[in-house]
Coordinates of C-alpha atoms in Angstrom, one line a residue:
M941 CA 18.2 125.1 54.8
N942 CA 17.9 127.0 51.6
I943 CA 16.1 130.4 51.8
D944 CA 15.4 133.1 49.3
S945 CA 16.0 136.2 51.5
H946 CA 14.4 138.7 49.2
Q947 CA 11.1 138.4 47.2
H948 CA 7.8 140.3 47.0
F949 CA 4.1 139.6 46.7
W950 CA 1.4 141.8 45.5
K951 CA -2.2 142.2 44.2
Y952 CA -1.3 144.7 41.6
D953 CA -2.9 148.1 41.6
P954 CA -1.8 150.8 39.4
K955 CA -2.2 153.5 42.2
R956 CA -0.6 151.6 45.0
H957 CA 2.2 150.2 42.7
G958 CA 2.8 153.4 40.9
W959 CA 6.7 152.5 40.8
I960 CA 5.9 149.9 38.2
D961 CA 6.2 152.1 35.2
E962 CA 5.6 151.6 31.6
R963 CA 8.8 149.8 31.1
M964 CA 7.6 147.1 33.4
K965 CA 4.5 145.8 32.0
Q966 CA 5.2 142.3 32.5
I967 CA 5.0 142.6 36.2
R968 CA 1.7 144.6 36.2
K969 CA -0.2 141.7 37.5
D970 CA -0.7 139.8 40.6
F971 CA 2.1 137.8 42.2
L972 CA 1.1 135.5 45.1
P973 CA 2.4 132.3 46.8
G974 CA 1.1 130.0 44.5
D975 CA 3.1 131.8 41.6
L976 CA 6.2 131.5 43.6
K977 CA 6.1 128.0 45.3
P978 CA 6.8 126.0 42.1
H979 CA 10.1 127.8 41.5
L980 CA 11.3 127.3 45.1
D981 CA 10.3 123.6 44.9
S982 CA 12.3 123.2 41.6
N983 CA 15.3 124.7 43.0
Q984 CA 15.0 123.0 46.5
I985 CA 14.5 126.3 48.2
H986 CA 12.7 125.5 51.5
G987 CA 11.3 129.0 52.4
C988 CA 11.5 132.7 51.7
I989 CA 11.6 136.1 53.1
A990 CA 8.7 138.3 51.8
V991 CA 9.9 142.0 51.7
Q992 CA 7.5 145.1 51.4
A993 CA 6.8 146.5 48.0
E994 CA 4.4 149.3 48.9
E995 CA 4.7 151.8 51.8
S996 CA 1.7 151.3 53.9
L997 CA 0.6 149.6 57.2
E998 CA -1.8 147.8 55.2
E999 CA 1.2 145.9 53.2
T1000 CA 2.6 144.6 56.5
D1001 CA -0.8 143.1 57.4
F1002 CA -1.1 141.6 53.7
L1003 CA 2.1 140.0 54.1
L1004 CA 1.7 138.6 57.6
D1005 CA -1.7 137.0 56.5
L1006 CA -0.1 135.4 53.6
A1007 CA 2.7 134.1 56.0
D1008 CA 0.0 132.6 58.3
K1009 CA -1.6 130.8 55.5
H1010 CA 1.8 129.3 53.9
S1011 CA 4.4 127.9 56.4
W1012 CA 7.2 128.0 53.9
I1013 CA 7.0 132.0 54.1
A1014 CA 9.6 132.0 56.9
G1015 CA 9.6 135.6 57.6
I1016 CA 8.3 139.2 56.7
V1017 CA 10.0 142.4 56.3
G1018 CA 7.3 144.9 56.6
W1019 CA 6.8 148.6 56.5
T1020 CA 6.3 151.2 59.0
D1021 CA 6.8 155.0 59.1
L1022 CA 9.9 155.1 61.7
A1023 CA 9.3 158.8 62.3
A1024 CA 5.5 158.4 63.1
S1025 CA 4.3 159.6 66.5
D1026 CA 2.3 156.2 67.0
L1027 CA 5.3 153.9 66.3
D1028 CA 5.3 152.4 69.8
L1029 CA 1.7 151.6 69.4
I1030 CA 2.2 150.1 66.0
L1031 CA 5.2 147.8 67.4
D1032 CA 3.0 146.7 70.3
Q1033 CA 0.2 145.7 67.9
N1034 CA 2.7 143.4 66.1
S1035 CA 4.5 142.2 69.1
K1036 CA 2.8 138.7 68.8
Q1037 CA 3.6 138.2 65.1
P1038 CA 6.7 135.9 65.3
K1039 CA 7.1 135.9 61.4
L1040 CA 7.6 139.8 61.3
K1041 CA 11.4 140.0 61.3
G1042 CA 12.2 143.5 60.4
F1043 CA 11.2 146.6 58.4
R1044 CA 12.1 148.5 55.4
E1045 CA 11.4 151.8 53.8
V1046 CA 12.3 152.8 50.2
L1047 CA 15.2 155.0 51.2
Q1048 CA 16.5 155.1 47.5
S1049 CA 13.9 157.5 46.6
R1050 CA 14.6 159.8 49.7
D1051 CA 17.2 162.6 50.4
V1052 CA 19.7 162.4 53.3
E1053 CA 17.7 164.9 55.2
Y1054 CA 14.8 162.3 55.4
F1055 CA 16.7 159.5 57.0
L1056 CA 19.1 161.8 59.2
R1057 CA 16.1 163.3 60.9
P1058 CA 16.2 162.8 64.8
E1059 CA 12.7 161.3 64.5
F1060 CA 13.8 158.6 61.9
I1061 CA 17.0 157.8 64.1
Q1062 CA 14.8 157.4 67.0
G1063 CA 12.4 155.1 65.1
L1064 CA 15.2 152.9 64.0
K1065 CA 16.5 152.6 67.5
K1066 CA 13.0 151.7 68.7
I1067 CA 12.7 148.8 66.3
Y1068 CA 16.0 147.5 67.3
Q1069 CA 15.1 147.6 70.9
K1070 CA 12.2 145.3 69.9
G1071 CA 14.5 142.9 68.4
Y1072 CA 13.7 143.6 64.8
S1073 CA 16.2 144.0 61.9
Y1074 CA 16.4 146.5 59.2
D1075 CA 16.6 146.2 55.4
L1076 CA 18.6 149.1 53.7
L1077 CA 17.4 150.0 50.4
I1078 CA 19.7 152.7 48.8
Y1079 CA 21.9 153.7 45.8
P1080 CA 25.5 154.0 45.6
N1081 CA 25.5 157.7 45.8
Q1082 CA 23.6 157.3 49.3
L1083 CA 26.2 155.0 50.9
L1084 CA 28.2 157.5 52.8
D1085 CA 25.1 159.3 54.1
A1086 CA 23.7 156.0 55.1
L1087 CA 26.9 155.2 57.0
Q1088 CA 26.2 158.2 59.1
L1089 CA 22.7 156.9 59.9
I1090 CA 24.2 153.7 61.0
K1091 CA 26.9 155.2 63.2
K1092 CA 24.1 157.0 65.1
C1093 CA 22.1 153.9 65.8
G1094 CA 24.6 151.4 67.5
E1095 CA 25.7 147.9 66.5
N1096 CA 22.4 146.4 65.4
R1097 CA 21.6 144.1 62.5
I1098 CA 21.1 145.6 59.1
V1099 CA 21.3 144.1 55.7
I1100 CA 22.0 146.0 52.6
D1101 CA 19.5 145.0 49.9
H1102 CA 20.8 144.4 46.2
L1103 CA 24.4 145.3 46.9
A1104 CA 23.2 148.9 47.1
K1105 CA 22.4 148.8 43.4
P1106 CA 25.7 149.2 41.7
K1107 CA 25.7 150.6 38.1
I1108 CA 26.3 147.1 36.6
K1109 CA 25.1 148.1 33.1
S1110 CA 27.8 150.8 32.8
G1111 CA 30.4 148.5 34.4
I1112 CA 31.3 151.2 37.2
W1113 CA 32.4 149.7 40.5
R1114 CA 35.3 151.4 41.9
D1115 CA 33.6 154.2 43.8
W1116 CA 30.9 151.6 44.9
K1117 CA 33.3 149.3 46.4
K1118 CA 35.2 152.1 48.2
N1119 CA 32.0 153.4 49.8
L1120 CA 30.7 149.8 50.6
K1121 CA 33.9 148.9 52.5
P1122 CA 33.2 150.7 55.7
F1123 CA 29.9 148.8 55.9
S1124 CA 31.5 145.6 55.5
E1125 CA 34.0 146.4 58.5
R1126 CA 31.1 146.5 60.8
E1127 CA 30.3 142.7 61.7
Y1128 CA 26.6 143.4 62.3
I1129 CA 25.9 144.6 58.7
Y1130 CA 25.0 142.0 56.1
C1131 CA 24.4 142.1 52.3
K1132 CA 22.0 140.3 49.8
L1133 CA 23.3 139.1 46.6
S1134 CA 20.1 140.1 44.8
G1135 CA 18.6 142.5 42.3
M1136 CA 21.8 142.4 40.2
V1137 CA 20.2 141.5 36.7
T1138 CA 17.8 144.7 37.0
E1139 CA 20.8 146.8 37.6
A1140 CA 22.4 145.3 34.3
D1141 CA 21.2 145.7 30.9
W1142 CA 17.8 143.9 31.0
K1143 CA 17.9 142.4 27.7
N1144 CA 21.5 141.7 27.1
W1145 CA 23.3 141.0 30.4
T1146 CA 25.6 138.1 30.8
Y1147 CA 27.0 136.3 33.9
E1148 CA 30.3 137.6 33.3
D1149 CA 28.8 141.2 33.8
L1150 CA 27.9 140.2 37.2
I1151 CA 30.9 138.2 38.4
P1152 CA 33.1 141.4 39.4
Y1153 CA 30.3 142.7 41.8
M1154 CA 29.8 139.2 43.4
E1155 CA 33.6 138.8 43.8
I1156 CA 33.6 142.2 45.4
A1157 CA 30.7 141.4 47.7
L1158 CA 32.4 138.0 48.7
E1159 CA 35.7 139.8 49.4
L1160 CA 34.1 142.5 51.6
F1161 CA 31.6 140.6 53.5
G1162 CA 32.4 136.8 53.2
P1163 CA 30.0 134.0 53.1
D1164 CA 28.9 134.4 56.7
R1165 CA 27.3 137.8 55.8
L1166 CA 26.1 137.1 52.4
M1167 CA 22.7 135.8 51.5
F1168 CA 20.9 134.8 48.0
G1169 CA 17.9 136.6 47.3
S1170 CA 15.8 136.5 43.9
D1171 CA 14.0 139.7 44.0
W1172 CA 11.2 137.9 42.3
P1173 CA 9.0 139.1 40.6
V1174 CA 10.9 142.3 39.9
C1175 CA 13.7 140.1 38.5
L1176 CA 11.3 139.0 35.6
L1177 CA 12.1 142.2 33.9
A1178 CA 15.5 140.8 33.2
G1179 CA 15.4 137.1 33.8
E1180 CA 13.3 134.0 35.0
Y1181 CA 13.7 132.8 38.5
E1182 CA 15.7 129.8 37.6
Q1183 CA 18.3 132.2 35.8
I1184 CA 18.5 134.3 38.9
F1185 CA 19.1 131.2 41.1
E1186 CA 21.8 129.8 38.7
I1187 CA 23.7 133.1 38.9
V1188 CA 24.4 132.7 42.7
N1189 CA 24.5 129.0 42.5
T1190 CA 27.2 128.8 39.8
F1191 CA 29.2 131.4 41.5
T1192 CA 29.4 129.9 44.8
D1193 CA 30.4 126.5 43.4
S1194 CA 34.0 127.4 43.8
L1195 CA 33.2 127.8 47.6
S1196 CA 33.4 125.0 50.1
N1197 CA 30.3 123.1 50.9
S1198 CA 29.9 125.0 54.3
E1199 CA 30.6 128.3 52.6
K1200 CA 27.7 127.8 49.7
A1201 CA 25.5 126.6 52.4
R1202 CA 26.0 129.9 54.2
I1203 CA 25.0 131.9 51.2
S1204 CA 22.2 129.6 50.0
G1205 CA 20.3 129.9 53.4
Q1206 CA 22.1 129.7 56.7
T1207 CA 23.1 133.4 56.7
A1208 CA 19.6 134.4 56.1
Q1209 CA 18.3 132.1 58.7
E1210 CA 20.6 133.6 61.3
F1211 CA 20.1 137.2 60.2
Y1212 CA 16.4 137.0 60.3
Q1213 CA 16.5 134.7 63.4
I1214 CA 14.5 131.8 61.8
S1215 CA 14.0 128.8 63.9
N1216 CA 11.9 125.6 64.0
F1217 CA 11.6 125.8 60.2
N1218 CA 12.6 122.5 58.6
T1219 CA 10.8 121.1 55.5
G1220 CA 13.3 118.0 55.2
Y1221 CA 15.7 119.1 52.5
G1222 CA 19.2 119.3 53.1
P1223 CA 21.6 122.1 51.9
L1224 CA 22.6 122.6 48.4
V1225 CA 26.0 121.6 48.4
K1226 CA 28.4 120.0 45.9
E1227 CA 28.4 116.4 45.5

């Protein structure tokens, strides 16, 4: 099974999607399942994980509604305020939503005091107790602080989005690798091969620019804890879906069939606990 572990849907609203600034005019419009499905089909990708792009409870409901209508949306990573006083009620209300797999906040825009608050830590523990995972969206300079958060929450499923956004455009990687390594030493932490082209030069990136970062991710996490994600439609700022898919597909051609299958979908299936989801395709492996 091949899974795109990271993509987004939205009905564009300039107030609710204020992060889409003037540089991003090409994604200032609606992106819905009918726009994504042809790309999945053409690349033999069986399903996807839709990840929150807006910080509101309505966002989670919006994504769950889409998932109910489209069986190939295999899972949802929603949003909730982990420090909210009514978190228990919110989790109870969603307890019968099998496609709700985990949660995410946009921690890249927060300081360390925000996510090391006792209320936030307690909220993260609560979602773990309910069986959910957590997507960690941070920048490289937040890695050491985020590690302190993880140490306080026990051994629970967490995935680092977009390789923690290394500075690909400037070619800087040594400190990023050093600070990412402690995460990889914890077997319950995974990583997404996603979001790379938008951390590179949007107009002039090359495949060779991305290789060192993929090689480091593979070295640290191995194929059993790496998963492909397109970051569509954000990726359109720097490349078409097919280009993004081909980056990881080409990189994994040097691996064994089983290792390639892990990164192309099996790791995501395991991490997000996706079962009974079969569209009839086999894994994308070398002939």
